[in-house]
Amino acid sequence: MELHAYEEMAEALETALTEAPTSVFPPVTPPGMAYVPYQQWGEIYESDRGLRQGTMFPVLDYPFYGGACNEQT
Amino acid sequence: MNRREELMQAVRKYDFALYDLMLYLDTHPRCPQGRRLFAEYKAKRKAAVKAYVAEFGPINALQADTETRWDWGCGPQPWEKEAN
């Protein structure tokens, strides 16, 4: 990677760290790398619901519906 | 749920909320909403612990009241029914 590409990336990352992220993608997406969508602030559970569900963030709440039939617990 | 359990449950849920928000803030240090909610739950937890300790004694030894006596050992022992 020529030097200037590296500098560009470092600079973009620097600016990214100054403001809260607004997109699911990081500011710099070099080819050939994997990305996890960046969590955005959104709805939040009340703390008692959060404790029950195991997360304060509905977007991260993936309950496991195991078992033969698919009735939801 | 008896009174003791109620107060302890409040401490538990605020501890959980703070821990989960901490994980979020680790990756989103500049998120203003996240930081504001963390501050809110910090205050709620402090009040919940204060309420519990005032009525049922220290949750951990650091909260022991040494003014009148060393009360850390006075509550029900962890293996006793009342403590669970």
PDB file of C-alpha atoms in Angstrom:
ATOM      1  CA  MET A   1       0.000   0.000   0.000  1.00  0.00           C
ATOM      2  CA  GLU A   2       1.656   3.251  -1.119  1.00  0.00           C
ATOM      3  CA  LEU A   3       2.315   5.659   1.685  1.00  0.00           C
ATOM      4  CA  HIS A   4      -0.378   8.151   0.681  1.00  0.00           C
ATOM      5  CA  ALA A   5      -3.167   5.523   0.856  1.00  0.00           C
ATOM      6  CA  TYR A   6      -2.094   4.711   4.362  1.00  0.00           C
ATOM      7  CA  GLU A   7      -2.059   8.383   5.348  1.00  0.00           C
ATOM      8  CA  GLU A   8      -5.516   8.888   3.859  1.00  0.00           C
ATOM      9  CA  MET A   9      -6.861   5.991   5.888  1.00  0.00           C
ATOM     10  CA  ALA A  10      -5.230   7.204   9.102  1.00  0.00           C
ATOM     11  CA  GLU A  11      -6.652  10.683   8.563  1.00  0.00           C
ATOM     12  CA  ALA A  12     -10.152   9.366   7.821  1.00  0.00           C
ATOM     13  CA  LEU A  13     -10.010   7.231  10.943  1.00  0.00           C
ATOM     14  CA  GLU A  14      -8.876  10.204  12.954  1.00  0.00           C
ATOM     15  CA  THR A  15     -11.864  12.298  11.860  1.00  0.00           C
ATOM     16  CA  ALA A  16     -14.174   9.321  12.441  1.00  0.00           C
ATOM     17  CA  LEU A  17     -13.120   9.138  16.059  1.00  0.00           C
ATOM     18  CA  THR A  18     -14.112  12.726  16.634  1.00  0.00           C
ATOM     19  CA  GLU A  19     -17.809  12.352  15.846  1.00  0.00           C
ATOM     20  CA  ALA A  20     -20.217   9.605  16.821  1.00  0.00           C
ATOM     21  CA  PRO A  21     -20.550   7.184  13.885  1.00  0.00           C
ATOM     22  CA  THR A  22     -23.620   7.773  11.713  1.00  0.00           C
ATOM     23  CA  SER A  23     -23.286   4.901   9.257  1.00  0.00           C
ATOM     24  CA  VAL A  24     -23.169   1.164   9.664  1.00  0.00           C
ATOM     25  CA  PHE A  25     -19.947   1.103   7.675  1.00  0.00           C
ATOM     26  CA  PRO A  26     -16.639   2.347   9.114  1.00  0.00           C
ATOM     27  CA  PRO A  27     -15.352   5.509   7.418  1.00  0.00           C
ATOM     28  CA  VAL A  28     -12.606   3.576   5.665  1.00  0.00           C
ATOM     29  CA  THR A  29     -13.393   0.249   4.056  1.00  0.00           C
ATOM     30  CA  PRO A  30     -10.181  -1.176   2.545  1.00  0.00           C
ATOM     31  CA  PRO A  31     -10.916  -3.880  -0.035  1.00  0.00           C
ATOM     32  CA  GLY A  32     -10.589  -7.470   1.061  1.00  0.00           C
ATOM     33  CA  MET A  33     -11.541  -6.857   4.669  1.00  0.00           C
ATOM     34  CA  ALA A  34     -14.688  -8.055   6.442  1.00  0.00           C
ATOM     35  CA  TYR A  35     -17.029  -5.611   8.174  1.00  0.00           C
ATOM     36  CA  VAL A  36     -19.585  -5.943  10.920  1.00  0.00           C
ATOM     37  CA  PRO A  37     -22.344  -3.310  10.643  1.00  0.00           C
ATOM     38  CA  TYR A  38     -21.580  -0.626  13.196  1.00  0.00           C
ATOM     39  CA  GLN A  39     -24.223  -0.449  15.896  1.00  0.00           C
ATOM     40  CA  GLN A  40     -26.170   2.797  15.862  1.00  0.00           C
ATOM     41  CA  TRP A  41     -27.801   4.262  18.951  1.00  0.00           C
ATOM     42  CA  GLY A  42     -31.493   3.474  18.952  1.00  0.00           C
ATOM     43  CA  GLU A  43     -34.219   2.104  21.128  1.00  0.00           C
ATOM     44  CA  ILE A  44     -33.168   0.995  24.598  1.00  0.00           C
ATOM     45  CA  TYR A  45     -34.928  -1.464  26.935  1.00  0.00           C
ATOM     46  CA  GLU A  46     -35.877  -0.444  30.434  1.00  0.00           C
ATOM     47  CA  SER A  47     -33.361  -1.962  32.809  1.00  0.00           C
ATOM     48  CA  ASP A  48     -35.615  -4.728  34.140  1.00  0.00           C
ATOM     49  CA  ARG A  49     -36.508  -5.835  30.603  1.00  0.00           C
ATOM     50  CA  GLY A  50     -32.857  -5.531  29.621  1.00  0.00           C
ATOM     51  CA  LEU A  51     -31.765  -7.767  32.477  1.00  0.00           C
ATOM     52  CA  ARG A  52     -34.375 -10.371  31.430  1.00  0.00           C
ATOM     53  CA  GLN A  53     -33.459 -10.260  27.761  1.00  0.00           C
ATOM     54  CA  GLY A  54     -29.717 -10.171  28.395  1.00  0.00           C
ATOM     55  CA  THR A  55     -29.151  -6.907  26.545  1.00  0.00           C
ATOM     56  CA  MET A  56     -30.203  -3.282  26.828  1.00  0.00           C
ATOM     57  CA  PHE A  57     -30.350  -3.000  23.048  1.00  0.00           C
ATOM     58  CA  PRO A  58     -33.333  -4.501  21.178  1.00  0.00           C
ATOM     59  CA  VAL A  59     -31.205  -4.630  18.025  1.00  0.00           C
ATOM     60  CA  LEU A  60     -28.888  -7.070  19.793  1.00  0.00           C
ATOM     61  CA  ASP A  61     -31.672  -9.133  21.313  1.00  0.00           C
ATOM     62  CA  TYR A  62     -31.633 -12.489  19.478  1.00  0.00           C
ATOM     63  CA  PRO A  63     -33.493 -14.948  21.701  1.00  0.00           C
ATOM     64  CA  PHE A  64     -32.893 -18.604  20.919  1.00  0.00           C
ATOM     65  CA  TYR A  65     -36.063 -20.399  19.791  1.00  0.00           C
ATOM     66  CA  GLY A  66     -34.828 -23.945  20.097  1.00  0.00           C
ATOM     67  CA  GLY A  67     -37.015 -27.030  20.067  1.00  0.00           C
ATOM     68  CA  ALA A  68     -38.902 -29.038  17.457  1.00  0.00           C
ATOM     69  CA  CYS A  69     -41.864 -26.738  16.786  1.00  0.00           C
ATOM     70  CA  ASN A  70     -41.377 -23.020  16.429  1.00  0.00           C
ATOM     71  CA  GLU A  71     -43.701 -21.745  19.140  1.00  0.00           C
ATOM     72  CA  GLN A  72     -42.026 -18.599  20.535  1.00  0.00           C
ATOM     73  CA  THR A  73     -41.368 -18.626  24.268  1.00  0.00           C
TER      74      THR A  73
ATOM     75  CA  MET B   1     -40.514 -10.948  46.343  1.00  0.00           C
ATOM     76  CA  ASN B   2     -39.822  -9.650  49.800  1.00  0.00           C
ATOM     77  CA  ARG B   3     -38.572  -6.171  50.457  1.00  0.00           C
ATOM     78  CA  ARG B   4     -34.947  -7.283  50.585  1.00  0.00           C
ATOM     79  CA  GLU B   5     -35.221  -9.118  47.285  1.00  0.00           C
ATOM     80  CA  GLU B   6     -36.964  -6.126  45.724  1.00  0.00           C
ATOM     81  CA  LEU B   7     -34.181  -3.731  46.687  1.00  0.00           C
ATOM     82  CA  MET B   8     -31.486  -6.183  45.601  1.00  0.00           C
ATOM     83  CA  GLN B   9     -33.230  -6.717  42.260  1.00  0.00           C
ATOM     84  CA  ALA B  10     -33.044  -2.979  41.648  1.00  0.00           C
ATOM     85  CA  VAL B  11     -29.289  -3.044  42.264  1.00  0.00           C
ATOM     86  CA  ARG B  12     -28.934  -6.040  39.954  1.00  0.00           C
ATOM     87  CA  LYS B  13     -30.810  -4.485  37.042  1.00  0.00           C
ATOM     88  CA  TYR B  14     -28.940  -1.183  37.271  1.00  0.00           C
ATOM     89  CA  ASP B  15     -25.631  -3.041  37.493  1.00  0.00           C
ATOM     90  CA  PHE B  16     -26.601  -4.911  34.343  1.00  0.00           C
ATOM     91  CA  ALA B  17     -27.673  -1.763  32.500  1.00  0.00           C
ATOM     92  CA  LEU B  18     -24.404  -0.058  33.381  1.00  0.00           C
ATOM     93  CA  TYR B  19     -22.355  -3.033  32.295  1.00  0.00           C
ATOM     94  CA  ASP B  20     -24.112  -3.297  28.936  1.00  0.00           C
ATOM     95  CA  LEU B  21     -23.829   0.435  28.340  1.00  0.00           C
ATOM     96  CA  MET B  22     -20.144   0.225  29.232  1.00  0.00           C
ATOM     97  CA  LEU B  23     -19.659  -2.354  26.477  1.00  0.00           C
ATOM     98  CA  TYR B  24     -21.475  -0.031  24.042  1.00  0.00           C
ATOM     99  CA  LEU B  25     -19.457   3.008  25.093  1.00  0.00           C
ATOM    100  CA  ASP B  26     -16.214   1.061  24.665  1.00  0.00           C
ATOM    101  CA  THR B  27     -16.908   1.049  20.937  1.00  0.00           C
ATOM    102  CA  HIS B  28     -18.874   4.304  20.793  1.00  0.00           C
ATOM    103  CA  PRO B  29     -17.000   6.603  23.160  1.00  0.00           C
ATOM    104  CA  ARG B  30     -18.410   9.765  21.621  1.00  0.00           C
ATOM    105  CA  CYS B  31     -22.040   8.782  21.613  1.00  0.00           C
ATOM    106  CA  PRO B  32     -23.815  11.529  23.621  1.00  0.00           C
ATOM    107  CA  GLN B  33     -26.998   9.530  24.216  1.00  0.00           C
ATOM    108  CA  GLY B  34     -25.016   6.559  25.469  1.00  0.00           C
ATOM    109  CA  ARG B  35     -23.017   8.688  27.844  1.00  0.00           C
ATOM    110  CA  ARG B  36     -26.121  10.446  29.121  1.00  0.00           C
ATOM    111  CA  LEU B  37     -27.936   7.169  29.809  1.00  0.00           C
ATOM    112  CA  PHE B  38     -24.854   5.768  31.545  1.00  0.00           C
ATOM    113  CA  ALA B  39     -24.839   8.791  33.875  1.00  0.00           C
ATOM    114  CA  GLU B  40     -28.544   8.306  34.569  1.00  0.00           C
ATOM    115  CA  TYR B  41     -28.132   4.667  35.491  1.00  0.00           C
ATOM    116  CA  LYS B  42     -25.086   5.458  37.591  1.00  0.00           C
ATOM    117  CA  ALA B  43     -27.238   7.764  39.740  1.00  0.00           C
ATOM    118  CA  LYS B  44     -30.050   5.209  39.909  1.00  0.00           C
ATOM    119  CA  ARG B  45     -27.654   2.481  40.979  1.00  0.00           C
ATOM    120  CA  LYS B  46     -26.119   4.662  43.657  1.00  0.00           C
ATOM    121  CA  ALA B  47     -29.582   5.347  45.097  1.00  0.00           C
ATOM    122  CA  ALA B  48     -30.565   1.673  44.909  1.00  0.00           C
ATOM    123  CA  VAL B  49     -27.423   0.566  46.739  1.00  0.00           C
ATOM    124  CA  LYS B  50     -27.939   3.282  49.338  1.00  0.00           C
ATOM    125  CA  ALA B  51     -31.522   2.120  49.922  1.00  0.00           C
ATOM    126  CA  TYR B  52     -30.483  -1.508  50.231  1.00  0.00           C
ATOM    127  CA  VAL B  53     -27.541  -0.883  52.536  1.00  0.00           C
ATOM    128  CA  ALA B  54     -29.572   1.441  54.764  1.00  0.00           C
ATOM    129  CA  GLU B  55     -32.172  -1.270  55.333  1.00  0.00           C
ATOM    130  CA  PHE B  56     -30.295  -4.553  55.038  1.00  0.00           C
ATOM    131  CA  GLY B  57     -26.678  -3.748  55.621  1.00  0.00           C
ATOM    132  CA  PRO B  58     -23.646  -3.774  53.342  1.00  0.00           C
ATOM    133  CA  ILE B  59     -23.624  -5.688  50.057  1.00  0.00           C
ATOM    134  CA  ASN B  60     -19.851  -5.722  50.117  1.00  0.00           C
ATOM    135  CA  ALA B  61     -17.417  -5.041  52.906  1.00  0.00           C
ATOM    136  CA  LEU B  62     -16.519  -1.631  51.509  1.00  0.00           C
ATOM    137  CA  GLN B  63     -20.025  -0.486  52.418  1.00  0.00           C
ATOM    138  CA  ALA B  64     -19.633  -1.630  56.021  1.00  0.00           C
ATOM    139  CA  ASP B  65     -20.676   0.913  58.608  1.00  0.00           C
ATOM    140  CA  THR B  66     -17.849   1.225  61.092  1.00  0.00           C
ATOM    141  CA  GLU B  67     -19.376   4.142  63.010  1.00  0.00           C
ATOM    142  CA  THR B  68     -21.177   2.070  65.604  1.00  0.00           C
ATOM    143  CA  ARG B  69     -19.763  -1.425  64.931  1.00  0.00           C
ATOM    144  CA  TRP B  70     -18.251  -3.610  62.236  1.00  0.00           C
ATOM    145  CA  ASP B  71     -21.536  -4.721  60.671  1.00  0.00           C
ATOM    146  CA  TRP B  72     -20.099  -6.580  57.715  1.00  0.00           C
ATOM    147  CA  GLY B  73     -20.519  -9.917  59.378  1.00  0.00           C
ATOM    148  CA  CYS B  74     -23.985  -9.278  60.765  1.00  0.00           C
ATOM    149  CA  GLY B  75     -26.223  -9.947  57.772  1.00  0.00           C
ATOM    150  CA  PRO B  76     -27.366 -13.470  56.846  1.00  0.00           C
ATOM    151  CA  GLN B  77     -24.470 -15.550  55.606  1.00  0.00           C
ATOM    152  CA  PRO B  78     -24.384 -16.218  51.847  1.00  0.00           C
ATOM    153  CA  TRP B  79     -25.384 -19.839  52.300  1.00  0.00           C
ATOM    154  CA  GLU B  80     -28.367 -18.956  54.454  1.00  0.00           C
ATOM    155  CA  LYS B  81     -31.814 -18.852  52.911  1.00  0.00           C
ATOM    156  CA  GLU B  82     -32.442 -15.153  53.709  1.00  0.00           C
ATOM    157  CA  ALA B  83     -29.353 -14.145  51.772  1.00  0.00           C
ATOM    158  CA  ASN B  84     -30.598 -15.742  48.584  1.00  0.00           C
TER     159      ASN B  84
END
